[in-house]
mmCIF file of C-alpha atoms in Angstrom:
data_model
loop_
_atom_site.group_PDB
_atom_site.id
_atom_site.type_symbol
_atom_site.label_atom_id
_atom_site.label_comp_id
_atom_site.label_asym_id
_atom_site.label_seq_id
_atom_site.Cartn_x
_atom_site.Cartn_y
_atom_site.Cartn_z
ATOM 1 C CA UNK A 23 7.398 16.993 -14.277
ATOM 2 C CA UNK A 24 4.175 16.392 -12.437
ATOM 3 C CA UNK A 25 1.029 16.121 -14.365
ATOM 4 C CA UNK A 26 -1.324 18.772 -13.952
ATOM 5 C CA UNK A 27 -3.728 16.413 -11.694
ATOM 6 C CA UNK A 28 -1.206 15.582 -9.076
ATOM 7 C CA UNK A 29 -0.599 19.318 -8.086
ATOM 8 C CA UNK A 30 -1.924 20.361 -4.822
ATOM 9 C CA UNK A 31 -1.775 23.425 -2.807
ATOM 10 C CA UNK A 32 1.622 23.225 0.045
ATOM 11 C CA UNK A 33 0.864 26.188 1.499
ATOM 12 C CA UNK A 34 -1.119 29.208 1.734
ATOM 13 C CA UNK A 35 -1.091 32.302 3.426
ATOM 14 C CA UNK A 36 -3.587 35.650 4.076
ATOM 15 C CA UNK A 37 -2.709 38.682 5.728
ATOM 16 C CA UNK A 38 0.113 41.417 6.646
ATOM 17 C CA UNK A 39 3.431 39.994 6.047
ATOM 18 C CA UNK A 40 6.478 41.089 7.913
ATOM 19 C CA UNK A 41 9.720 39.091 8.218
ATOM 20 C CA UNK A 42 8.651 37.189 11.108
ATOM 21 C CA UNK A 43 5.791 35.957 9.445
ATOM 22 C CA UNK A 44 8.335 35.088 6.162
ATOM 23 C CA UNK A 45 10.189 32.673 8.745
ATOM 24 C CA UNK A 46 7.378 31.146 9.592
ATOM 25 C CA UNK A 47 5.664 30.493 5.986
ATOM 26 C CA UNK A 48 9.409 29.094 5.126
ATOM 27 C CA UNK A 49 9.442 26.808 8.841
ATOM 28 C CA UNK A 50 5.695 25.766 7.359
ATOM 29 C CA UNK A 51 7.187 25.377 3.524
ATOM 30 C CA UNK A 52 9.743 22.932 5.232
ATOM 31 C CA UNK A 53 7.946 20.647 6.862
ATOM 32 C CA UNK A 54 4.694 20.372 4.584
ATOM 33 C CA UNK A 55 7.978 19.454 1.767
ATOM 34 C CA UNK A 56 9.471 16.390 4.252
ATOM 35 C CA UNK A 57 6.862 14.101 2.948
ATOM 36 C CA UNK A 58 6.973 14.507 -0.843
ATOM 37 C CA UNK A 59 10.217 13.198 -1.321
ATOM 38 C CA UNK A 60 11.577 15.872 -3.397
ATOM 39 C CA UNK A 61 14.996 15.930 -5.199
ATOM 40 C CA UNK A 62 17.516 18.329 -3.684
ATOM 41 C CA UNK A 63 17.779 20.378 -6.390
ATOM 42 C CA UNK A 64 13.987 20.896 -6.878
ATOM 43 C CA UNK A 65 13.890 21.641 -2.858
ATOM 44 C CA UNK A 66 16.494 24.155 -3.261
ATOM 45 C CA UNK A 67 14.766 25.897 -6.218
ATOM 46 C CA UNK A 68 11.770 26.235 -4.779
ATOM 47 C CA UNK A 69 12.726 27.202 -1.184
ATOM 48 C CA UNK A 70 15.219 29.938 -2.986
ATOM 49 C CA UNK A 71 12.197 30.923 -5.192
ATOM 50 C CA UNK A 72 9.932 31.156 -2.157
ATOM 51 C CA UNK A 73 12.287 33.214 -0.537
ATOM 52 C CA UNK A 74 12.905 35.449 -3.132
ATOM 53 C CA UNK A 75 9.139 36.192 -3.767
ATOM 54 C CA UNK A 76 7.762 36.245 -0.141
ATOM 55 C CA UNK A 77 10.529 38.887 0.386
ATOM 56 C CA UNK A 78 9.929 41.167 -3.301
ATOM 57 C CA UNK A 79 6.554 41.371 -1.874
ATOM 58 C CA UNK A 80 7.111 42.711 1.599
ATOM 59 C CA UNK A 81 9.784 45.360 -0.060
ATOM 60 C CA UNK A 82 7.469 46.270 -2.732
ATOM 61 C CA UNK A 83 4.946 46.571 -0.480
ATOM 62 C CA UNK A 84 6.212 48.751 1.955
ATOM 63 C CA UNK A 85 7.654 50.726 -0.899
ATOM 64 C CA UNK A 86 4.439 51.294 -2.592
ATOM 65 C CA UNK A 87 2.818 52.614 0.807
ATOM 66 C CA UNK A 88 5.112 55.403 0.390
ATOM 67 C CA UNK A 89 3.794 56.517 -2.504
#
């Protein structure tokens, strides 16, 4: 595990999200993550986990506009 000091900020994004935009935050995730020399696994996770909450949040979102 990484101490708390070495952390930085890969990316970061503001606005409307729509699946286009999702493809291109994961492109970005991608190659900011070439450099750090990451173990598979931990690239896996945390492109899956990415993924997974980039896409909860442009469901939820367009499901709570309904309401």
């Amino acid at each position: 595990m990484y101490p708390v000091s070495n952390r930085e900020t890969i990316i970061s994004f503001s606005g409307h999200l729509s699946y286009e935009k999702i493809g291109n935050i994961i492109n970005q995730l991608k190659d900011e993550t070439k450099d750090l020399n990451l173990k598979l696994t931990v690239y896996k996770k945390l492109l899956s986990a990415t993924i997974e909450i980039l896409e909860n949040i442009y469901k939820y979102h367009e499901f709570s506009k309904r309401f």
